[in-house]
CSV table of C-alpha atoms in Angstrom, one decimal:
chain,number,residue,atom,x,y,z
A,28,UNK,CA,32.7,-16.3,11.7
A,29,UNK,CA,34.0,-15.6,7.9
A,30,UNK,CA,31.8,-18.9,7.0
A,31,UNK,CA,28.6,-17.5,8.8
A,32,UNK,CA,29.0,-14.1,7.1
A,33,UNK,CA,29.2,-15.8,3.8
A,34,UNK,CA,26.1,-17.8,4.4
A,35,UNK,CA,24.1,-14.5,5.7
A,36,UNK,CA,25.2,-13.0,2.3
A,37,UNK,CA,24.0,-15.8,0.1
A,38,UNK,CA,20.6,-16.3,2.1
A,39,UNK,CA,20.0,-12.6,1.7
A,40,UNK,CA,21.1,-12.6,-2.2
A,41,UNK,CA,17.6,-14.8,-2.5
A,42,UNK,CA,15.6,-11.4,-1.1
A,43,UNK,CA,14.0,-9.2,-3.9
A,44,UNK,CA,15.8,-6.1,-1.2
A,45,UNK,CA,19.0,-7.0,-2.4
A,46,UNK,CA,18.2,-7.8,-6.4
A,47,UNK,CA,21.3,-6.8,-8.4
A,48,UNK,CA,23.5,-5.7,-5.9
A,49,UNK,CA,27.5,-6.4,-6.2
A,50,UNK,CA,29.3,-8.2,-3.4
A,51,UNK,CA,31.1,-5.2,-2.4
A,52,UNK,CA,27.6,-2.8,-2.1
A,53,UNK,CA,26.0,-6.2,-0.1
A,54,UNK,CA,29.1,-6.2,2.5
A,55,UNK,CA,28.5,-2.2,2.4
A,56,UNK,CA,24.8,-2.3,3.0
A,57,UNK,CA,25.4,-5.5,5.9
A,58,UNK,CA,27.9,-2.8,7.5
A,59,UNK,CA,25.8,0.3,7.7
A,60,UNK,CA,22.5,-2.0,9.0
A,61,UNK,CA,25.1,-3.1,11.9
A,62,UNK,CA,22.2,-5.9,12.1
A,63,UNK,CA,21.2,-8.5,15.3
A,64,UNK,CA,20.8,-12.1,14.5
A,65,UNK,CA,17.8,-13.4,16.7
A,66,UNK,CA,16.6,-17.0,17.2
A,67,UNK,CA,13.5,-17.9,17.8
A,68,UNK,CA,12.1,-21.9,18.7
A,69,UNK,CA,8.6,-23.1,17.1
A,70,UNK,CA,5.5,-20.9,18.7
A,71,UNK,CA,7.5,-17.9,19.6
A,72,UNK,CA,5.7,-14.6,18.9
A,73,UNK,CA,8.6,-12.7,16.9
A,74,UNK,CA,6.2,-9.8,16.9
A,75,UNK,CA,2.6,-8.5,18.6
A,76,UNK,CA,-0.2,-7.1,16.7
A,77,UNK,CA,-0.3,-3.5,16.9
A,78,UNK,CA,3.3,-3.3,18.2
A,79,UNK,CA,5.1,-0.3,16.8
A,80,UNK,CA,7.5,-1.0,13.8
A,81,UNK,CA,11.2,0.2,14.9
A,82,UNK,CA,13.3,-2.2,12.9
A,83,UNK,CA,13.3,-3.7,9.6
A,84,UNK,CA,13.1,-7.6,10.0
A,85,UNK,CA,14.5,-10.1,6.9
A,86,UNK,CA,13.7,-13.9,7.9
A,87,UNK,CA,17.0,-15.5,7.0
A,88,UNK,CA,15.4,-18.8,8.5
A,89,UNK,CA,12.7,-21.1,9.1
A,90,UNK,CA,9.3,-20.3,8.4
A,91,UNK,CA,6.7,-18.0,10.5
A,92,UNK,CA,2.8,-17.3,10.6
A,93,UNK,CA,0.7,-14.4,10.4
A,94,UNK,CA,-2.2,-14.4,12.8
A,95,UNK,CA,-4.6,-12.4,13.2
A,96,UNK,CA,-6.7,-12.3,16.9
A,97,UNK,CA,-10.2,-11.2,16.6
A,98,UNK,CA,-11.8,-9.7,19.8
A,99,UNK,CA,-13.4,-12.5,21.2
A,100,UNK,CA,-9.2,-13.4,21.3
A,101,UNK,CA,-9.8,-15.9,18.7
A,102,UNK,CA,-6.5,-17.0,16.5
A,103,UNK,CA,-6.9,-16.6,12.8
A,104,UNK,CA,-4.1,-17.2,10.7
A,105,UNK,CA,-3.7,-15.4,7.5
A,106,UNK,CA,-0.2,-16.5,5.9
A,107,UNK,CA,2.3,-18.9,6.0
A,108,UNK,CA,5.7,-16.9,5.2
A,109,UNK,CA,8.9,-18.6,4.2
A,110,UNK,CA,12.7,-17.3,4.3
A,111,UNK,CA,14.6,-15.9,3.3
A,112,UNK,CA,12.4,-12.9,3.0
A,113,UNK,CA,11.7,-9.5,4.2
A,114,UNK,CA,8.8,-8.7,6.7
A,115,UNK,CA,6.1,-5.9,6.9
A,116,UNK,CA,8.5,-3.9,4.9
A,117,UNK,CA,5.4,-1.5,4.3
A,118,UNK,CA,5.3,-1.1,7.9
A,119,UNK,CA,8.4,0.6,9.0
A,120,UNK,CA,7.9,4.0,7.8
A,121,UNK,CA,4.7,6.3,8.0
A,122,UNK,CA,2.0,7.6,10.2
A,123,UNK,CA,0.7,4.1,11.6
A,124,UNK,CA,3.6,2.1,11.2
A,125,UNK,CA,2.0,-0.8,13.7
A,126,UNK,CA,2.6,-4.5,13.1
A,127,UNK,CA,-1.1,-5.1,11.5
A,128,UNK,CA,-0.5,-8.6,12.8
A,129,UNK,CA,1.1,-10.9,15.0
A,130,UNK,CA,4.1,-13.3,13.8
A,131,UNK,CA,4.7,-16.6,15.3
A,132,UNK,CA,7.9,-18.9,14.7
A,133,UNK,CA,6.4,-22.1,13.0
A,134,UNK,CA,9.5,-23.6,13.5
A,135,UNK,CA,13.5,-22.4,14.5
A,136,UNK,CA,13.8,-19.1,13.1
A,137,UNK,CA,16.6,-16.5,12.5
A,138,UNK,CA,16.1,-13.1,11.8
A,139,UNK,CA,17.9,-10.5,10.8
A,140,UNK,CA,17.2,-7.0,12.7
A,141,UNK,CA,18.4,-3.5,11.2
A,142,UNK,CA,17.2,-0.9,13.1
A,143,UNK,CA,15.1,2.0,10.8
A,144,UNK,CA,17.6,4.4,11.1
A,145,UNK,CA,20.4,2.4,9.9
A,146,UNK,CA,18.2,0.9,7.5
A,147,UNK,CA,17.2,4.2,6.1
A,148,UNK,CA,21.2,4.9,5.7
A,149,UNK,CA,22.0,1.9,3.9
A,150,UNK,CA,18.8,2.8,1.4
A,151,UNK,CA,20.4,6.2,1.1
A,152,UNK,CA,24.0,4.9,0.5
A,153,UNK,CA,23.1,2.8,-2.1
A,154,UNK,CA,20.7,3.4,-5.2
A,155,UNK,CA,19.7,0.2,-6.1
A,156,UNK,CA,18.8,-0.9,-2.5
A,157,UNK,CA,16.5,2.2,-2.4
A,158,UNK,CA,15.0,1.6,-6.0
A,159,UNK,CA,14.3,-2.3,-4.5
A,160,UNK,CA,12.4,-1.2,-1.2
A,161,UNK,CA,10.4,1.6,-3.2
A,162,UNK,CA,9.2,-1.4,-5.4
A,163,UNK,CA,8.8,-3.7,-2.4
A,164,UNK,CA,6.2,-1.2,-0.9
A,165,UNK,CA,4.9,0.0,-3.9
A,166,UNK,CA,4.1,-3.2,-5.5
A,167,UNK,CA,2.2,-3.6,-1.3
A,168,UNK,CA,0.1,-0.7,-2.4
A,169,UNK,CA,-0.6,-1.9,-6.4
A,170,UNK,CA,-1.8,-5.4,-4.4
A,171,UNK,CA,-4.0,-4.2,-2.0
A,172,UNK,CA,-5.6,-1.0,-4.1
A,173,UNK,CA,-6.1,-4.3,-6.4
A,174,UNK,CA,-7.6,-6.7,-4.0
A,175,UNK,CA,-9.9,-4.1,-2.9
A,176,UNK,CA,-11.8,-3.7,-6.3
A,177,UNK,CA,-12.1,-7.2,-6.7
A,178,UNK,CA,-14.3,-7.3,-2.9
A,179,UNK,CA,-16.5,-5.5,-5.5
A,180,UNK,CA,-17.6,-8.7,-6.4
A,181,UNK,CA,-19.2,-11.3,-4.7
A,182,UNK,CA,-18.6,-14.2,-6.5
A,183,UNK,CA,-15.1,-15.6,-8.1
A,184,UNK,CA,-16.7,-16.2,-11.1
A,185,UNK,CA,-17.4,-12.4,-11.0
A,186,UNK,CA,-13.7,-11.9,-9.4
A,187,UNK,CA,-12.3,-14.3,-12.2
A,188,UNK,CA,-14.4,-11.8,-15.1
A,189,UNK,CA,-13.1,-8.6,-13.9
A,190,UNK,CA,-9.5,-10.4,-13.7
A,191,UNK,CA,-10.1,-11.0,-17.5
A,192,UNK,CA,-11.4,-7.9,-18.7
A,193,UNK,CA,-9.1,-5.5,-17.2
A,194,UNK,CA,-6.3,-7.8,-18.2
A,195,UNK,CA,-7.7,-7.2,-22.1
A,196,UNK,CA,-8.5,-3.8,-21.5
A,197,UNK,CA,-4.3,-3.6,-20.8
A,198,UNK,CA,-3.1,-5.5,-23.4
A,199,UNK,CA,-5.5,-5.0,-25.8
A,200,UNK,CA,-5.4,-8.6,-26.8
A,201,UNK,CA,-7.2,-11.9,-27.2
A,202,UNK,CA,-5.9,-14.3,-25.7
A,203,UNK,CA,-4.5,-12.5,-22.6
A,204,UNK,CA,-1.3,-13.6,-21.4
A,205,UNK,CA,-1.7,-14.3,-17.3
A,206,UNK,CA,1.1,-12.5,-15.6
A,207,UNK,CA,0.7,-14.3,-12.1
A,208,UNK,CA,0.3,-17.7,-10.9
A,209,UNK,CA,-3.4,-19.1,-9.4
A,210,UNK,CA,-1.6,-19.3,-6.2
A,211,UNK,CA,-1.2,-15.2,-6.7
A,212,UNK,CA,-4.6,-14.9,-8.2
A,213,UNK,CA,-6.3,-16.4,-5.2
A,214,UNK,CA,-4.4,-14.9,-2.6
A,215,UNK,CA,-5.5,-11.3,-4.8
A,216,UNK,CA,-9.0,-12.7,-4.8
A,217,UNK,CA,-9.2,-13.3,-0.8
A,218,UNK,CA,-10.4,-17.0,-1.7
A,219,UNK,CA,-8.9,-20.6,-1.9
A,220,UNK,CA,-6.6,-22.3,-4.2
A,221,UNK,CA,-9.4,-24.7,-5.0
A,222,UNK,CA,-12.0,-22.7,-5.3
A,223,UNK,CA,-10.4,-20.6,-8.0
A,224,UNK,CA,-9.2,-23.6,-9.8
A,225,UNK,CA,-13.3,-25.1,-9.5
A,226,UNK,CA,-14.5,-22.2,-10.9
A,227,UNK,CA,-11.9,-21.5,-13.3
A,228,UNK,CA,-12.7,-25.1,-14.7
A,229,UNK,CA,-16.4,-24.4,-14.7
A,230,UNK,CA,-15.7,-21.3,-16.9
A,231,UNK,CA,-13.7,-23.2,-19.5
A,232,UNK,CA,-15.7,-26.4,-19.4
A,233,UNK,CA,-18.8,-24.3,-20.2
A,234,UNK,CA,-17.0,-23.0,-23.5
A,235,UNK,CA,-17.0,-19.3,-22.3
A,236,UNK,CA,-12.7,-19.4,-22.0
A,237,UNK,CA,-10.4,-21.1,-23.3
A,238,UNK,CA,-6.9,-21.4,-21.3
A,239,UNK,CA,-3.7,-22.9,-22.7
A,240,UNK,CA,-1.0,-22.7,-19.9
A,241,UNK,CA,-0.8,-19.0,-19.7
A,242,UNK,CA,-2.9,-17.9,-22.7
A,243,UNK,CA,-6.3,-17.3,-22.0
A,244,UNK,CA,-8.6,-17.3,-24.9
A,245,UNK,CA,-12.4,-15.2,-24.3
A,246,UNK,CA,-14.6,-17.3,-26.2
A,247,UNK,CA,-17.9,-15.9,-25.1
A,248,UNK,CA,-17.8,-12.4,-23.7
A,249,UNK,CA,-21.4,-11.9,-23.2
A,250,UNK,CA,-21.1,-14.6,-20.8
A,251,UNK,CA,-18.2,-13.2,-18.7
A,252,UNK,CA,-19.4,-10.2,-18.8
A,253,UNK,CA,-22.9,-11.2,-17.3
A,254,UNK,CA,-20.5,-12.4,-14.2
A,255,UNK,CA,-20.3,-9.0,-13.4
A,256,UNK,CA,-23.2,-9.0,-11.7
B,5,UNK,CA,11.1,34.3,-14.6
B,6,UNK,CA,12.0,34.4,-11.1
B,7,UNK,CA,8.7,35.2,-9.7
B,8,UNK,CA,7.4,32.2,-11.3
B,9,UNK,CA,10.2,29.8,-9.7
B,10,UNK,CA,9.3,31.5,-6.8
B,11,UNK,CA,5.7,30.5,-6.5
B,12,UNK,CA,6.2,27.2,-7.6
B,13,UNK,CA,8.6,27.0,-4.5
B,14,UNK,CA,5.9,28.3,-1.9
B,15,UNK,CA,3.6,25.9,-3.4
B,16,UNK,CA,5.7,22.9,-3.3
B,17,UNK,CA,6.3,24.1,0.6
B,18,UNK,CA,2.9,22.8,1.2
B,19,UNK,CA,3.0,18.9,0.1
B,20,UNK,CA,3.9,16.6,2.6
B,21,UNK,CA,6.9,15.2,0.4
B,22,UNK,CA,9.2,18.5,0.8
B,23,UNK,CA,8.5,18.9,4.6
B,24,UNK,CA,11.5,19.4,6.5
B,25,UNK,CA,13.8,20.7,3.3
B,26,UNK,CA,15.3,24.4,3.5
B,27,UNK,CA,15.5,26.5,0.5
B,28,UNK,CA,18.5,25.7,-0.9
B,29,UNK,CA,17.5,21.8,-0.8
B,30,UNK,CA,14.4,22.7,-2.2
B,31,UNK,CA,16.0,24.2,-5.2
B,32,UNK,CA,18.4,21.2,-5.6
B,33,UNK,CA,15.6,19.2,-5.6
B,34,UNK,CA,14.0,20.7,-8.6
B,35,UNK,CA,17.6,21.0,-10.5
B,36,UNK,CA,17.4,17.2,-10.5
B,37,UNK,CA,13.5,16.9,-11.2
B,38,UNK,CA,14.3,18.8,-14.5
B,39,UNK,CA,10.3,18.9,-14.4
B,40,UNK,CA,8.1,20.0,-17.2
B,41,UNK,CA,4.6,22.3,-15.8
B,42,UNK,CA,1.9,21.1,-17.9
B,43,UNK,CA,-1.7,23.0,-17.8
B,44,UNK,CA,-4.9,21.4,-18.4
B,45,UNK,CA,-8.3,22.9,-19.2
B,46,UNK,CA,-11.9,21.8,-17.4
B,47,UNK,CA,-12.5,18.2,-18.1
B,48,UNK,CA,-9.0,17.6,-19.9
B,49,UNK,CA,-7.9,14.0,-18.9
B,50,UNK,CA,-4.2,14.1,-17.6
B,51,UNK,CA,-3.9,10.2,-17.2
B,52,UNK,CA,-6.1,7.7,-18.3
B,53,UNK,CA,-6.6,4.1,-16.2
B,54,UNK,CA,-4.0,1.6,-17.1
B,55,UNK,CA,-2.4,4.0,-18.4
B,56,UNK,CA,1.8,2.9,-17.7
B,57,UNK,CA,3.0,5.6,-14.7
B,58,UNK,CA,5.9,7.2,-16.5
B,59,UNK,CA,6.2,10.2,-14.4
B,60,UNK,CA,5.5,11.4,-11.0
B,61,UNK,CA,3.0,14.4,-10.9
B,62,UNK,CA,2.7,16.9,-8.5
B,63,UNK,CA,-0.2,19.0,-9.3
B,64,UNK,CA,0.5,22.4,-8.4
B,65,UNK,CA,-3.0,24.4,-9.3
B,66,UNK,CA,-6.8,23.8,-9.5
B,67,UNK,CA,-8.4,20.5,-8.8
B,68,UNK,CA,-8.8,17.0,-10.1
B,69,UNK,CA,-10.9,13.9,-9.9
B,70,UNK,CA,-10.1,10.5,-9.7
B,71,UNK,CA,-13.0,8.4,-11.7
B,72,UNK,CA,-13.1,4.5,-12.8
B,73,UNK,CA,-14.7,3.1,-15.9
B,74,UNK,CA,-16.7,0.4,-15.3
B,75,UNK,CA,-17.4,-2.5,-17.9
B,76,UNK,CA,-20.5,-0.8,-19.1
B,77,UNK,CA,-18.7,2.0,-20.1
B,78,UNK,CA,-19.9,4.4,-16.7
B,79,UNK,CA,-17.6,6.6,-15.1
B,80,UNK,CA,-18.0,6.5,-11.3
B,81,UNK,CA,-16.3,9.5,-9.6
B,82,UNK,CA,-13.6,8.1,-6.8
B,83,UNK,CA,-12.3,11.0,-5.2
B,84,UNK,CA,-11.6,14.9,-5.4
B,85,UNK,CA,-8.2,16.1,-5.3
B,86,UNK,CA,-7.4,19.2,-4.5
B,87,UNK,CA,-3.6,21.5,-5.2
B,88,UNK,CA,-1.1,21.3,-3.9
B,89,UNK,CA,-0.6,17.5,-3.9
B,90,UNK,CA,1.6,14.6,-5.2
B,91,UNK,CA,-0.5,12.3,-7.6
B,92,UNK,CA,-0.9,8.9,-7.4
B,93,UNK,CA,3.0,8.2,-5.4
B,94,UNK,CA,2.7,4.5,-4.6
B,95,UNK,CA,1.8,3.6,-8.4
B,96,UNK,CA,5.4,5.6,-9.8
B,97,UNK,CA,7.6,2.2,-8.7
B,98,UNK,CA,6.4,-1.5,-8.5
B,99,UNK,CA,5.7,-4.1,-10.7
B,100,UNK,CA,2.2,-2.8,-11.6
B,101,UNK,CA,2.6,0.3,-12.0
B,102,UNK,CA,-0.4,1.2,-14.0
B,103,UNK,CA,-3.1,4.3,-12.7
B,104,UNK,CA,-5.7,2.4,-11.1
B,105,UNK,CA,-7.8,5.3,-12.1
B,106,UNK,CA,-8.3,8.0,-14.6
B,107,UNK,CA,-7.7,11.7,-13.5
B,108,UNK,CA,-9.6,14.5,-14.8
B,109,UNK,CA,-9.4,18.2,-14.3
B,110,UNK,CA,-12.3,20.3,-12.2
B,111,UNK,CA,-11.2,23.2,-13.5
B,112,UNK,CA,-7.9,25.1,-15.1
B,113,UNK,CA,-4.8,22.8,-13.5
B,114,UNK,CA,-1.2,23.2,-13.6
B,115,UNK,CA,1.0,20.1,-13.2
B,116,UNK,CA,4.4,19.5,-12.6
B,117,UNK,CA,5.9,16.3,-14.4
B,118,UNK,CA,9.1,14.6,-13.6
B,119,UNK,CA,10.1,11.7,-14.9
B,120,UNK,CA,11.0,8.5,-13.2
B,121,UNK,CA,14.8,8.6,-12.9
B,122,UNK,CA,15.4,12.3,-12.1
B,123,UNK,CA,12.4,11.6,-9.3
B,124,UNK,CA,14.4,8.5,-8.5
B,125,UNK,CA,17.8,10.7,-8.2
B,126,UNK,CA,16.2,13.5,-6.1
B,127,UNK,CA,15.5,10.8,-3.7
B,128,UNK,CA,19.3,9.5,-3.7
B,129,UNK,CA,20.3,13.2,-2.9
B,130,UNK,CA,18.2,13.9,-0.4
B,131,UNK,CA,18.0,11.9,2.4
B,132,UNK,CA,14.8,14.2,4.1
B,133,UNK,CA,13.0,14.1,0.4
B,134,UNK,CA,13.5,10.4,0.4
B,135,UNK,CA,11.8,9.7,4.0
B,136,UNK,CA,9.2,12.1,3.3
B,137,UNK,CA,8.6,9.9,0.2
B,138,UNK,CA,8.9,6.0,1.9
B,139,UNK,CA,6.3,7.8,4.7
B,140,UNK,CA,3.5,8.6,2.0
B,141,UNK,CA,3.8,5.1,0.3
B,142,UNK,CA,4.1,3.7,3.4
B,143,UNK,CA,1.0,5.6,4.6
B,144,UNK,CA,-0.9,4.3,1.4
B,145,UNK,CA,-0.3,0.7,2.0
B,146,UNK,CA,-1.3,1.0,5.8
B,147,UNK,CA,-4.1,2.9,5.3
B,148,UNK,CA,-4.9,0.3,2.7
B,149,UNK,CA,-4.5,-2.6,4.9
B,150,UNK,CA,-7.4,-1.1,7.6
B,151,UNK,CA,-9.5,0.1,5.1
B,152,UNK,CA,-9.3,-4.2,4.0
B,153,UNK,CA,-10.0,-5.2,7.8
B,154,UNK,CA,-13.1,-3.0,8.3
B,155,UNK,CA,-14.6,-4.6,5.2
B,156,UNK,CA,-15.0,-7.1,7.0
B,157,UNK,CA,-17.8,-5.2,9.3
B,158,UNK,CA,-20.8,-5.2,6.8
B,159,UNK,CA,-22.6,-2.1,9.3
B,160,UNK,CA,-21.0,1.2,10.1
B,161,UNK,CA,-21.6,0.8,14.0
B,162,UNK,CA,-19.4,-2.7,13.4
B,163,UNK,CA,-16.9,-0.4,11.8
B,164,UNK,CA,-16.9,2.2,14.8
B,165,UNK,CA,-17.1,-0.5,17.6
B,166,UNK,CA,-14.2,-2.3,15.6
B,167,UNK,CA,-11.5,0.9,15.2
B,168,UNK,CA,-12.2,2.0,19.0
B,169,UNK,CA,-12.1,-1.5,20.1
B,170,UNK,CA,-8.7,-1.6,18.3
B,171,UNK,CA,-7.6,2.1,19.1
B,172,UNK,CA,-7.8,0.8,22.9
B,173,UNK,CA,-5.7,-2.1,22.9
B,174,UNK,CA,-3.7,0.1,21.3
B,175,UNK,CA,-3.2,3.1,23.5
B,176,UNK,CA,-3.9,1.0,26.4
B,177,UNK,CA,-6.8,3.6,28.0
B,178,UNK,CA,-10.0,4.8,27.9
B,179,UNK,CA,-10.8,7.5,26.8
B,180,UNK,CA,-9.2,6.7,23.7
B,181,UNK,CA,-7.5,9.9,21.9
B,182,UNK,CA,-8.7,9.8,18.3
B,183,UNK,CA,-6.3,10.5,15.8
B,184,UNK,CA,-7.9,11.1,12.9
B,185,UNK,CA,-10.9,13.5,11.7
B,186,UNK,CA,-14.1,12.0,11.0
B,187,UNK,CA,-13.8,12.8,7.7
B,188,UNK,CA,-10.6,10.6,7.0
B,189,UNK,CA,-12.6,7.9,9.3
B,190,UNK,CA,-15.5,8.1,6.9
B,191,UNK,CA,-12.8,7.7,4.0
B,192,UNK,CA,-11.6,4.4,6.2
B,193,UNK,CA,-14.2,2.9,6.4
B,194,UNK,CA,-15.5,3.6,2.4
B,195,UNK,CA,-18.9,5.4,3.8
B,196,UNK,CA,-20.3,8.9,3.4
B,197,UNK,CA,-19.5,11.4,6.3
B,198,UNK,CA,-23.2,11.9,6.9
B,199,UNK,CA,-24.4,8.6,7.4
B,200,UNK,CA,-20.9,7.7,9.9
B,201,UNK,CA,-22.1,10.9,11.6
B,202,UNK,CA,-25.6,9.8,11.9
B,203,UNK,CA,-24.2,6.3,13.6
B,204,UNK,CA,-21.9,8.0,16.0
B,205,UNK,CA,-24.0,10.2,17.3
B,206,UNK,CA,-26.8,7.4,17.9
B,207,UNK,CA,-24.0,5.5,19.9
B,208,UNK,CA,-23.4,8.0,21.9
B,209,UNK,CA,-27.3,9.0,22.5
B,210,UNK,CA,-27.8,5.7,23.7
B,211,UNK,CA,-24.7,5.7,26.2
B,212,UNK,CA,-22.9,3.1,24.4
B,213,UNK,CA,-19.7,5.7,24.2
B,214,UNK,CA,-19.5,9.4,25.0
B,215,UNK,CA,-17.5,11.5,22.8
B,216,UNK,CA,-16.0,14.9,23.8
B,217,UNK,CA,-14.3,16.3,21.1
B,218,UNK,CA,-11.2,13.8,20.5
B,219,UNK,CA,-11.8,11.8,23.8
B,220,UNK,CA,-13.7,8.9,23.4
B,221,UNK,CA,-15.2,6.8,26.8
B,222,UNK,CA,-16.2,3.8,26.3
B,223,UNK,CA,-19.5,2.9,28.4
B,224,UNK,CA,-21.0,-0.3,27.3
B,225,UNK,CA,-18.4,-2.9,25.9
B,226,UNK,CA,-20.8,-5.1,26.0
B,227,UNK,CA,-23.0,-3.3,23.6
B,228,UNK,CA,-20.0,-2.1,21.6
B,229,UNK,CA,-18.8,-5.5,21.2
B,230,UNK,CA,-22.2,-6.8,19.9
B,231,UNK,CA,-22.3,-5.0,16.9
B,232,UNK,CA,-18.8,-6.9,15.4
B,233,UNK,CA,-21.7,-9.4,14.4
């Protein structure tokens, strides 16, 4: 029992929920949750679509799915999510706080159940847990208010121009310095990994960027800009 | 004095993010906001866009509107906000937590400013102030997240069929209770007010639905269904 407490604690320390915390606050915050363990086996549904949100789930292990099912009762699957890691986080409080989407066990799965109330305890007995959920959400919010200007633009060329130009408009410099991954970058754009990287390539092979790693040189802004559209 | 702190109190009384707290919580709250009230003048700019969120503001007179710059140099008007209201809440924490937009003042505004960590410590006291808060980030991001699905619905009737078709499996009967005006709908969805309007009424002219007042009946699935395309 003290060996699986210990392993709980050092899955968890990998979650962005528990960044910074002490060994005494963890045990405190693990105590106040007065959490479930559930297992799940591959293809279980952990959670329904439009479900109401009444605990705060952490994935301690294994990996699950997002689906979502359109009306004709299609499956479409929108991320692959692996532990250990906190789910739906911006789900469990406010007005519509539904599971926007199913999750399905891709494979054996624990997870860690706190219901909100004690969860909402635990954030109030400890600072630093509170200051990482309000970033958690928040930085949900910054992603999607994000994602939604770049639907703006039809094409990733465009999406990749607007990337570029805000990013100089913020640091006011040339080359920019990319602050997320193309992996990120894609999943902000709504499109593929590939795609991105084809017409990433395109845009540098036609002299019009120049990237370095993370340092991306504008070499012909007229050009980027006419991406716009 | 007094009268001053007094009508910044009954002010405050009215935003969503001091609901539930009695008077003396209320005034402990602002002990720890140590806030500053700054006043702005017709077409003063109190933040710009990518401007670094410092502060949490709360405006506490007059009106203000959100506007983005586009690369040409055009402002395009987002959104007016009227007093009282918190400002911008799920941009305050995060990793990104730049304005997304610039604000601008309608007309003579007041403001109340408090910075980060006071804001931060107000929410450590104050268990009520601090659910109020995780609610209206947590409302952003999940209002957010539908306002991404119905994107995917290039024509307004799409949009409609789509949130009753969802409302349903949700509340699990027909007629389905709508829970928000059509005014917030219209916000949803990213269309005007008149032109959702003119759709709803057509669907319910030709018998697709009948609306009385909040009650929604759907007739024709059939029909309803066809316009998700």
């Amino acid at each position: 029992m003290y060996f699986r407490q210990k392993k709980v604690e050092e899955l968890l320390e990998q979650c962005q929920i528990f960044k910074n915390l002490n060994a005494q606050e963890m045990q405190e915050a693990l105590q106040t949750f007065h959490y479930q363990v559930k297992k799940y086996q591959k293809g279980d549904i952990l959670v329904h679509a439009q479900e109401v949100v009444v605990q705060q789930l952490i994935l301690l292990q294994g990996d699950v799915k997002s689906e979502m099912t359109s009306f004709d009762g299609k499956l479409i699957k929108i991320a692959d999510l692996k532990s250990p890691r906190i789910l739906a986080p911006g789900f469990l409080f406010g007005n519509h706080s539904h599971y926007p989407i199913s999750l399905t066990a891709s494979n054996s799965c624990e997870v860690m159940a706190i219901n909100k109330e004690n969860f909402l305890s635990a954030l109030q007995k400890n600072a630093k847990l509170q200051l990482n959920f309000l970033n958690l959400i928040s930085n949900q919010t910054q992603f999607l208010t994000r994602k939604l200007n770049f639907l703006n633009f039809k094409t990733i060329k465009g999406k990749i121009a607007h990337y570029l130009l805000n990013s100089q408009k913020r640091q006011q410099s040339n080359p920019i310095t990319m602050d997320q991954s193309q992996t990120k970058l894609a999943d902000l754009f709504g499109v593929t990994r590939p795609s991105l990287s084809r017409a990433w390539n395109d845009m540098n092979h036609s002299g019009i960027i120049n990237s370095q790693g993370n340092q991306i040189q504008i070499i012909d802004l007229k050009a980027l800009r006419a991406f716009l559209g």
